PDB file of C-alpha atoms in Angstrom:
ATOM      1  CA  ASP A 868       0.089   0.121   0.015  1.00  0.00           C
ATOM      2  CA  ALA A 869       1.143   3.630  -0.780  1.00  0.00           C
ATOM      3  CA  GLY A 870       0.284   4.708   2.772  1.00  0.00           C
ATOM      4  CA  VAL A 871      -1.568   8.000   3.489  1.00  0.00           C
ATOM      5  CA  ILE A 872      -1.086  10.474   0.843  1.00  0.00           C
ATOM      6  CA  GLN A 873      -1.387  14.198   1.273  1.00  0.00           C
ATOM      7  CA  SER A 874      -1.335  17.136  -1.177  1.00  0.00           C
ATOM      8  CA  PRO A 875      -0.051  19.480  -1.508  1.00  0.00           C
ATOM      9  CA  ARG A 876       3.008  18.839   0.482  1.00  0.00           C
ATOM     10  CA  HIS A 877       3.903  22.557   0.424  1.00  0.00           C
ATOM     11  CA  GLU A 878       1.057  25.464   0.326  1.00  0.00           C
ATOM     12  CA  VAL A 879       2.144  29.203   0.577  1.00  0.00           C
ATOM     13  CA  THR A 880      -0.849  31.691   0.293  1.00  0.00           C
ATOM     14  CA  GLU A 881      -1.863  35.172   1.206  1.00  0.00           C
ATOM     15  CA  MET A 882      -3.864  36.198   4.090  1.00  0.00           C
ATOM     16  CA  GLY A 883      -7.579  35.807   3.091  1.00  0.00           C
ATOM     17  CA  GLN A 884      -7.224  33.377   0.643  1.00  0.00           C
ATOM     18  CA  GLU A 885      -8.969  30.054   0.628  1.00  0.00           C
ATOM     19  CA  VAL A 886      -6.762  26.776   1.249  1.00  0.00           C
ATOM     20  CA  THR A 887      -7.719  23.200   0.716  1.00  0.00           C
ATOM     21  CA  LEU A 888      -5.755  20.442   1.791  1.00  0.00           C
ATOM     22  CA  ARG A 889      -6.275  16.905   0.637  1.00  0.00           C
ATOM     23  CA  CYS A 890      -5.954  13.410   2.105  1.00  0.00           C
ATOM     24  CA  LYS A 891      -6.346   9.961   0.792  1.00  0.00           C
ATOM     25  CA  PRO A 892      -6.180   7.221   3.607  1.00  0.00           C
ATOM     26  CA  ILE A 893      -4.960   3.846   3.461  1.00  0.00           C
ATOM     27  CA  SER A 894      -7.320   1.421   1.766  1.00  0.00           C
ATOM     28  CA  GLY A 895      -9.699  -0.308   3.932  1.00  0.00           C
ATOM     29  CA  HIS A 896      -9.167   2.167   6.974  1.00  0.00           C
ATOM     30  CA  ASP A 897     -12.332   3.363   8.433  1.00  0.00           C
ATOM     31  CA  TYR A 898     -10.879   6.079  10.700  1.00  0.00           C
ATOM     32  CA  LEU A 899      -9.372   9.366   9.343  1.00  0.00           C
ATOM     33  CA  PHE A 900      -7.733  12.136  11.520  1.00  0.00           C
ATOM     34  CA  TRP A 901      -6.649  15.493  10.761  1.00  0.00           C
ATOM     35  CA  TYR A 902      -3.925  16.932  13.040  1.00  0.00           C
ATOM     36  CA  ARG A 903      -2.119  20.516  13.213  1.00  0.00           C
ATOM     37  CA  GLN A 904       1.490  20.843  14.521  1.00  0.00           C
ATOM     38  CA  THR A 905       3.313  23.868  15.387  1.00  0.00           C
ATOM     39  CA  MET A 906       6.158  24.741  17.547  1.00  0.00           C
ATOM     40  CA  MET A 907       4.060  26.672  19.989  1.00  0.00           C
ATOM     41  CA  ARG A 908       1.090  24.177  20.528  1.00  0.00           C
ATOM     42  CA  GLY A 909       2.627  20.844  19.475  1.00  0.00           C
ATOM     43  CA  LEU A 910       0.455  18.147  17.827  1.00  0.00           C
ATOM     44  CA  GLU A 911      -3.182  19.009  17.972  1.00  0.00           C
ATOM     45  CA  LEU A 912      -6.282  16.962  16.860  1.00  0.00           C
ATOM     46  CA  LEU A 913      -8.555  19.057  14.722  1.00  0.00           C
ATOM     47  CA  ILE A 914     -11.215  16.422  13.866  1.00  0.00           C
ATOM     48  CA  TYR A 915     -11.711  12.695  13.106  1.00  0.00           C
ATOM     49  CA  PHE A 916     -14.103  10.586  11.016  1.00  0.00           C
ATOM     50  CA  ASN A 917     -15.445   7.274  11.380  1.00  0.00           C
ATOM     51  CA  ASN A 918     -16.980   5.728   8.292  1.00  0.00           C
ATOM     52  CA  ASN A 919     -16.814   9.119   6.446  1.00  0.00           C
ATOM     53  CA  VAL A 920     -19.039  10.570   9.426  1.00  0.00           C
ATOM     54  CA  PRO A 921     -17.418  13.386  11.565  1.00  0.00           C
ATOM     55  CA  ILE A 922     -17.065  12.103  15.287  1.00  0.00           C
ATOM     56  CA  ASP A 923     -15.514  14.929  16.973  1.00  0.00           C
ATOM     57  CA  ASP A 924     -14.560  18.265  15.637  1.00  0.00           C
ATOM     58  CA  SER A 925     -14.084  19.991  19.104  1.00  0.00           C
ATOM     59  CA  GLY A 926     -10.480  20.548  18.212  1.00  0.00           C
ATOM     60  CA  MET A 927     -11.245  22.845  15.132  1.00  0.00           C
ATOM     61  CA  PRO A 928     -10.161  26.232  15.922  1.00  0.00           C
ATOM     62  CA  GLU A 929     -12.990  28.260  14.477  1.00  0.00           C
ATOM     63  CA  ASP A 930     -15.460  28.633  11.825  1.00  0.00           C
ATOM     64  CA  ARG A 931     -12.866  29.329   9.231  1.00  0.00           C
ATOM     65  CA  PHE A 932     -12.122  25.660   9.395  1.00  0.00           C
ATOM     66  CA  SER A 933     -14.021  22.914   7.735  1.00  0.00           C
ATOM     67  CA  ALA A 934     -13.642  19.555   6.912  1.00  0.00           C
ATOM     68  CA  LYS A 935     -15.462  16.997   4.928  1.00  0.00           C
ATOM     69  CA  MET A 936     -15.020  13.177   3.882  1.00  0.00           C
ATOM     70  CA  PRO A 937     -17.233  12.506   0.759  1.00  0.00           C
ATOM     71  CA  ASN A 938     -16.184   8.875   0.423  1.00  0.00           C
ATOM     72  CA  ALA A 939     -13.857   6.512   2.036  1.00  0.00           C
ATOM     73  CA  SER A 940     -10.826   7.348  -0.074  1.00  0.00           C
ATOM     74  CA  PHE A 941     -10.775  11.257   0.231  1.00  0.00           C
ATOM     75  CA  SER A 942     -10.831  13.985   2.839  1.00  0.00           C
ATOM     76  CA  THR A 943     -10.425  17.800   2.551  1.00  0.00           C
ATOM     77  CA  LEU A 944      -9.474  20.368   5.021  1.00  0.00           C
ATOM     78  CA  LYS A 945     -10.669  23.717   4.132  1.00  0.00           C
ATOM     79  CA  ILE A 946      -9.685  27.168   5.792  1.00  0.00           C
ATOM     80  CA  GLN A 947     -11.458  30.064   4.396  1.00  0.00           C
ATOM     81  CA  PRO A 948     -10.248  32.815   4.809  1.00  0.00           C
ATOM     82  CA  SER A 949      -6.679  31.824   5.958  1.00  0.00           C
ATOM     83  CA  GLU A 950      -4.809  33.863   8.492  1.00  0.00           C
ATOM     84  CA  PRO A 951      -0.930  33.999   9.317  1.00  0.00           C
ATOM     85  CA  ARG A 952      -1.502  32.159  12.396  1.00  0.00           C
ATOM     86  CA  ASP A 953      -2.927  29.083  10.531  1.00  0.00           C
ATOM     87  CA  SER A 954       0.687  28.671   9.361  1.00  0.00           C
ATOM     88  CA  ALA A 955       1.560  24.965  10.405  1.00  0.00           C
ATOM     89  CA  VAL A 956       2.200  21.462   9.439  1.00  0.00           C
ATOM     90  CA  TYR A 957      -1.230  19.621   8.794  1.00  0.00           C
ATOM     91  CA  PHE A 958      -1.156  15.754   9.272  1.00  0.00           C
ATOM     92  CA  CYS A 959      -3.654  13.328   8.134  1.00  0.00           C
ATOM     93  CA  ALA A 960      -3.688   9.824   9.671  1.00  0.00           C
ATOM     94  CA  SER A 961      -5.849   6.987   9.361  1.00  0.00           C
ATOM     95  CA  SER A 962      -6.418   3.677  11.225  1.00  0.00           C
ATOM     96  CA  PHE A 963      -8.540   0.321  11.050  1.00  0.00           C
ATOM     97  CA  SER A 964     -10.990  -0.531  13.761  1.00  0.00           C
ATOM     98  CA  GLY A 965     -10.614  -4.149  12.727  1.00  0.00           C
ATOM     99  CA  SER A 966      -6.951  -4.310  14.142  1.00  0.00           C
ATOM    100  CA  HIS A 967      -8.513  -3.767  17.678  1.00  0.00           C
ATOM    101  CA  PHE A 968      -5.556  -1.673  18.556  1.00  0.00           C
ATOM    102  CA  TYR A 969      -6.263   1.511  16.352  1.00  0.00           C
ATOM    103  CA  GLU A 970      -2.941   2.402  15.543  1.00  0.00           C
ATOM    104  CA  GLN A 971      -2.577   5.400  13.400  1.00  0.00           C
ATOM    105  CA  TYR A 972      -0.595   5.721  10.314  1.00  0.00           C
ATOM    106  CA  PHE A 973       0.196   9.301   9.338  1.00  0.00           C
ATOM    107  CA  GLY A 974       1.025  10.965   6.051  1.00  0.00           C
ATOM    108  CA  PRO A 975       3.875  13.121   5.303  1.00  0.00           C
ATOM    109  CA  GLY A 976       2.167  16.319   6.122  1.00  0.00           C
ATOM    110  CA  THR A 977       1.368  19.593   4.242  1.00  0.00           C
ATOM    111  CA  ARG A 978       3.436  22.546   5.260  1.00  0.00           C
ATOM    112  CA  LEU A 979       1.105  25.506   5.007  1.00  0.00           C
ATOM    113  CA  THR A 980       2.418  29.249   5.213  1.00  0.00           C
ATOM    114  CA  VAL A 981      -0.108  32.118   5.143  1.00  0.00           C
ATOM    115  CA  THR A 982       1.764  35.526   4.606  1.00  0.00           C
TER     116      THR A 982
ATOM    117  CA  ALA B 329     -10.754   9.101  30.438  1.00  0.00           C
ATOM    118  CA  GLN B 330      -7.139   8.617  29.295  1.00  0.00           C
ATOM    119  CA  SER B 331      -4.002  10.703  29.389  1.00  0.00           C
ATOM    120  CA  VAL B 332      -0.378  10.360  28.711  1.00  0.00           C
ATOM    121  CA  THR B 333       2.435  12.210  30.429  1.00  0.00           C
ATOM    122  CA  GLN B 334       6.070  12.314  28.834  1.00  0.00           C
ATOM    123  CA  LEU B 335       8.389  13.074  31.519  1.00  0.00           C
ATOM    124  CA  ASP B 336      11.119  14.589  29.753  1.00  0.00           C
ATOM    125  CA  SER B 337      10.689  17.235  26.981  1.00  0.00           C
ATOM    126  CA  HIS B 338      14.386  17.047  26.149  1.00  0.00           C
ATOM    127  CA  VAL B 339      16.792  14.356  26.348  1.00  0.00           C
ATOM    128  CA  SER B 340      20.428  14.393  25.150  1.00  0.00           C
ATOM    129  CA  VAL B 341      22.850  11.437  24.988  1.00  0.00           C
ATOM    130  CA  SER B 342      26.038  10.672  23.581  1.00  0.00           C
ATOM    131  CA  GLU B 343      26.427   8.249  20.627  1.00  0.00           C
ATOM    132  CA  GLY B 344      26.840   4.729  21.627  1.00  0.00           C
ATOM    133  CA  THR B 345      25.053   5.302  25.295  1.00  0.00           C
ATOM    134  CA  PRO B 346      21.757   4.059  26.230  1.00  0.00           C
ATOM    135  CA  VAL B 347      18.612   5.941  25.615  1.00  0.00           C
ATOM    136  CA  LEU B 348      15.574   6.063  27.976  1.00  0.00           C
ATOM    137  CA  LEU B 349      12.672   7.989  27.191  1.00  0.00           C
ATOM    138  CA  ARG B 350       9.959   8.160  29.822  1.00  0.00           C
ATOM    139  CA  CYS B 351       6.013   7.927  29.548  1.00  0.00           C
ATOM    140  CA  ASN B 352       3.619   7.327  32.241  1.00  0.00           C
ATOM    141  CA  TYR B 353      -0.183   6.743  31.310  1.00  0.00           C
ATOM    142  CA  SER B 354      -3.595   6.750  32.756  1.00  0.00           C
ATOM    143  CA  SER B 355      -6.579   4.928  31.472  1.00  0.00           C
ATOM    144  CA  SER B 356      -9.901   3.614  32.779  1.00  0.00           C
ATOM    145  CA  TYR B 357      -9.558   0.605  30.576  1.00  0.00           C
ATOM    146  CA  SER B 358      -6.720  -1.624  29.434  1.00  0.00           C
ATOM    147  CA  PRO B 359      -4.937   0.511  27.172  1.00  0.00           C
ATOM    148  CA  SER B 360      -3.165  -0.029  24.030  1.00  0.00           C
ATOM    149  CA  LEU B 361       0.155   1.862  24.098  1.00  0.00           C
ATOM    150  CA  PHE B 362       2.435   3.152  21.229  1.00  0.00           C
ATOM    151  CA  TRP B 363       5.612   5.133  20.620  1.00  0.00           C
ATOM    152  CA  TYR B 364       5.919   7.236  17.463  1.00  0.00           C
ATOM    153  CA  VAL B 365       9.001   8.870  16.178  1.00  0.00           C
ATOM    154  CA  GLN B 366       9.244  11.974  13.923  1.00  0.00           C
ATOM    155  CA  HIS B 367      12.283  12.978  12.198  1.00  0.00           C
ATOM    156  CA  PRO B 368      12.754  16.463  11.123  1.00  0.00           C
ATOM    157  CA  ASN B 369      10.354  17.662   8.607  1.00  0.00           C
ATOM    158  CA  LYS B 370       8.931  14.130   8.475  1.00  0.00           C
ATOM    159  CA  GLY B 371       5.499  12.671   9.216  1.00  0.00           C
ATOM    160  CA  LEU B 372       5.184  10.598  12.525  1.00  0.00           C
ATOM    161  CA  GLN B 373       6.103   6.773  12.212  1.00  0.00           C
ATOM    162  CA  LEU B 374       4.830   3.877  14.314  1.00  0.00           C
ATOM    163  CA  LEU B 375       7.986   2.733  16.249  1.00  0.00           C
ATOM    164  CA  LEU B 376       6.158   0.063  18.487  1.00  0.00           C
ATOM    165  CA  LYS B 377       2.926  -0.876  20.122  1.00  0.00           C
ATOM    166  CA  TYR B 378       1.685  -2.714  23.276  1.00  0.00           C
ATOM    167  CA  THR B 379      -1.218  -4.851  22.848  1.00  0.00           C
ATOM    168  CA  SER B 380      -1.089  -7.075  26.046  1.00  0.00           C
ATOM    169  CA  ALA B 381       0.486 -10.016  24.100  1.00  0.00           C
ATOM    170  CA  ALA B 382       3.662  -9.350  26.117  1.00  0.00           C
ATOM    171  CA  THR B 383       4.985  -6.724  28.569  1.00  0.00           C
ATOM    172  CA  LEU B 384       8.277  -6.120  26.595  1.00  0.00           C
ATOM    173  CA  VAL B 385       7.813  -4.921  23.109  1.00  0.00           C
ATOM    174  CA  LYS B 386      10.541  -4.729  20.596  1.00  0.00           C
ATOM    175  CA  GLY B 387      10.189  -2.151  17.578  1.00  0.00           C
ATOM    176  CA  ILE B 388      12.038  -0.760  14.886  1.00  0.00           C
ATOM    177  CA  ASN B 389      15.661   0.245  14.773  1.00  0.00           C
ATOM    178  CA  GLY B 390      16.546  -1.501  17.974  1.00  0.00           C
ATOM    179  CA  PHE B 391      14.124   0.136  20.307  1.00  0.00           C
ATOM    180  CA  GLU B 392      11.751  -1.378  22.822  1.00  0.00           C
ATOM    181  CA  ALA B 393       9.428  -0.676  25.556  1.00  0.00           C
ATOM    182  CA  GLU B 394       8.234  -2.340  28.650  1.00  0.00           C
ATOM    183  CA  PHE B 395       4.905  -2.132  29.955  1.00  0.00           C
ATOM    184  CA  LYS B 396       4.510  -1.974  33.750  1.00  0.00           C
ATOM    185  CA  LYS B 397       0.945  -1.777  34.732  1.00  0.00           C
ATOM    186  CA  SER B 398       1.882  -1.285  38.440  1.00  0.00           C
ATOM    187  CA  GLU B 399       3.794   1.772  37.810  1.00  0.00           C
ATOM    188  CA  THR B 400       1.507   2.803  34.763  1.00  0.00           C
ATOM    189  CA  SER B 401       4.556   3.384  32.600  1.00  0.00           C
ATOM    190  CA  PHE B 402       5.565   2.351  29.060  1.00  0.00           C
ATOM    191  CA  HIS B 403       9.329   3.640  28.864  1.00  0.00           C
ATOM    192  CA  LEU B 404      11.104   3.446  25.539  1.00  0.00           C
ATOM    193  CA  THR B 405      14.846   2.344  25.631  1.00  0.00           C
ATOM    194  CA  LYS B 406      17.583   1.561  23.464  1.00  0.00           C
ATOM    195  CA  PRO B 407      21.041   0.170  24.442  1.00  0.00           C
ATOM    196  CA  SER B 408      23.228   2.289  22.165  1.00  0.00           C
ATOM    197  CA  ALA B 409      22.219   5.584  20.565  1.00  0.00           C
ATOM    198  CA  HIS B 410      23.106   6.344  17.043  1.00  0.00           C
ATOM    199  CA  MET B 411      23.069   9.571  15.273  1.00  0.00           C
ATOM    200  CA  SER B 412      20.212   8.909  13.132  1.00  0.00           C
ATOM    201  CA  ASP B 413      18.015   8.375  16.293  1.00  0.00           C
ATOM    202  CA  ALA B 414      17.817  12.263  16.765  1.00  0.00           C
ATOM    203  CA  ALA B 415      14.354  12.831  16.463  1.00  0.00           C
ATOM    204  CA  GLU B 416      11.015  13.688  18.436  1.00  0.00           C
ATOM    205  CA  TYR B 417       9.212  10.838  20.053  1.00  0.00           C
ATOM    206  CA  PHE B 418       5.526  10.584  21.057  1.00  0.00           C
ATOM    207  CA  CYS B 419       4.043   8.292  23.414  1.00  0.00           C
ATOM    208  CA  VAL B 420       0.410   7.583  22.963  1.00  0.00           C
ATOM    209  CA  VAL B 421      -2.554   5.863  24.480  1.00  0.00           C
ATOM    210  CA  SER B 422      -5.760   4.694  23.188  1.00  0.00           C
ATOM    211  CA  VAL B 423      -8.511   2.497  24.531  1.00  0.00           C
ATOM    212  CA  PRO B 424      -9.029  -0.698  22.620  1.00  0.00           C
ATOM    213  CA  ASN B 425     -12.464  -0.287  20.497  1.00  0.00           C
ATOM    214  CA  ALA B 426     -12.189   3.527  20.971  1.00  0.00           C
ATOM    215  CA  GLY B 427     -11.351   5.585  17.909  1.00  0.00           C
ATOM    216  CA  LYS B 428      -9.197   8.377  19.245  1.00  0.00           C
ATOM    217  CA  SER B 429      -5.955   8.162  20.683  1.00  0.00           C
ATOM    218  CA  THR B 430      -4.184  10.502  23.060  1.00  0.00           C
ATOM    219  CA  PHE B 431      -0.733  11.781  22.291  1.00  0.00           C
ATOM    220  CA  GLY B 432       1.739  12.925  24.609  1.00  0.00           C
ATOM    221  CA  ASP B 433       3.633  16.236  24.364  1.00  0.00           C
ATOM    222  CA  GLY B 434       6.532  14.656  22.833  1.00  0.00           C
ATOM    223  CA  THR B 435      10.206  14.172  23.754  1.00  0.00           C
ATOM    224  CA  THR B 436      13.200  15.709  21.709  1.00  0.00           C
ATOM    225  CA  LEU B 437      16.232  13.171  21.583  1.00  0.00           C
ATOM    226  CA  THR B 438      19.411  14.770  20.675  1.00  0.00           C
ATOM    227  CA  VAL B 439      22.437  12.535  20.058  1.00  0.00           C
ATOM    228  CA  LYS B 440      25.788  14.056  20.343  1.00  0.00           C
ATOM    229  CA  PRO B 441      28.749  12.665  18.626  1.00  0.00           C
TER     230      PRO B 441
END
């Protein structure tokens, strides 16, 4: 398997622009997670899905952030409008409930810079 | 409820000396425990996992961890550090059959030549 795939790997945008981050989980995995990592705040869970349904979005910082999972093989995280404080590395991870242990497999991340 | 505490935010060792990264956990149920490693500018990689089959767990790159229920600990060790071990390490706890895991704040391991 190719692992979790994220695109783009790097994104530079100007404040106020819309940003869309994409994730393809490992085939057969039924959980998908979005994380944000910064030096100041460390690794934060933003939202996670089970069988394409959002389960917990309490980590989403504000209404500017939204996430969707239209099918089992694709998810997006959208920021609109973007702000400089959104600059971070965003990770997507997936896991399989059938493994019982729920280990998560991470993608390589998207480094977002908002100027 | 579950929580995890990594007792050291930074650990520095010399190449060839042992590594010890400490992790304590709290869980209302029998937990699953994991260690992840993150090299600079990379994603998180699963290093090893405890799943109740054995208390001493061996992972990749010579790392191992011992589950001690009485001490609620899951410390990560390696007999001899290599320069390539320099990275950030995360201890993670999850409850079996639950979706979400709880990550520790991470320990940065520095390896001196």
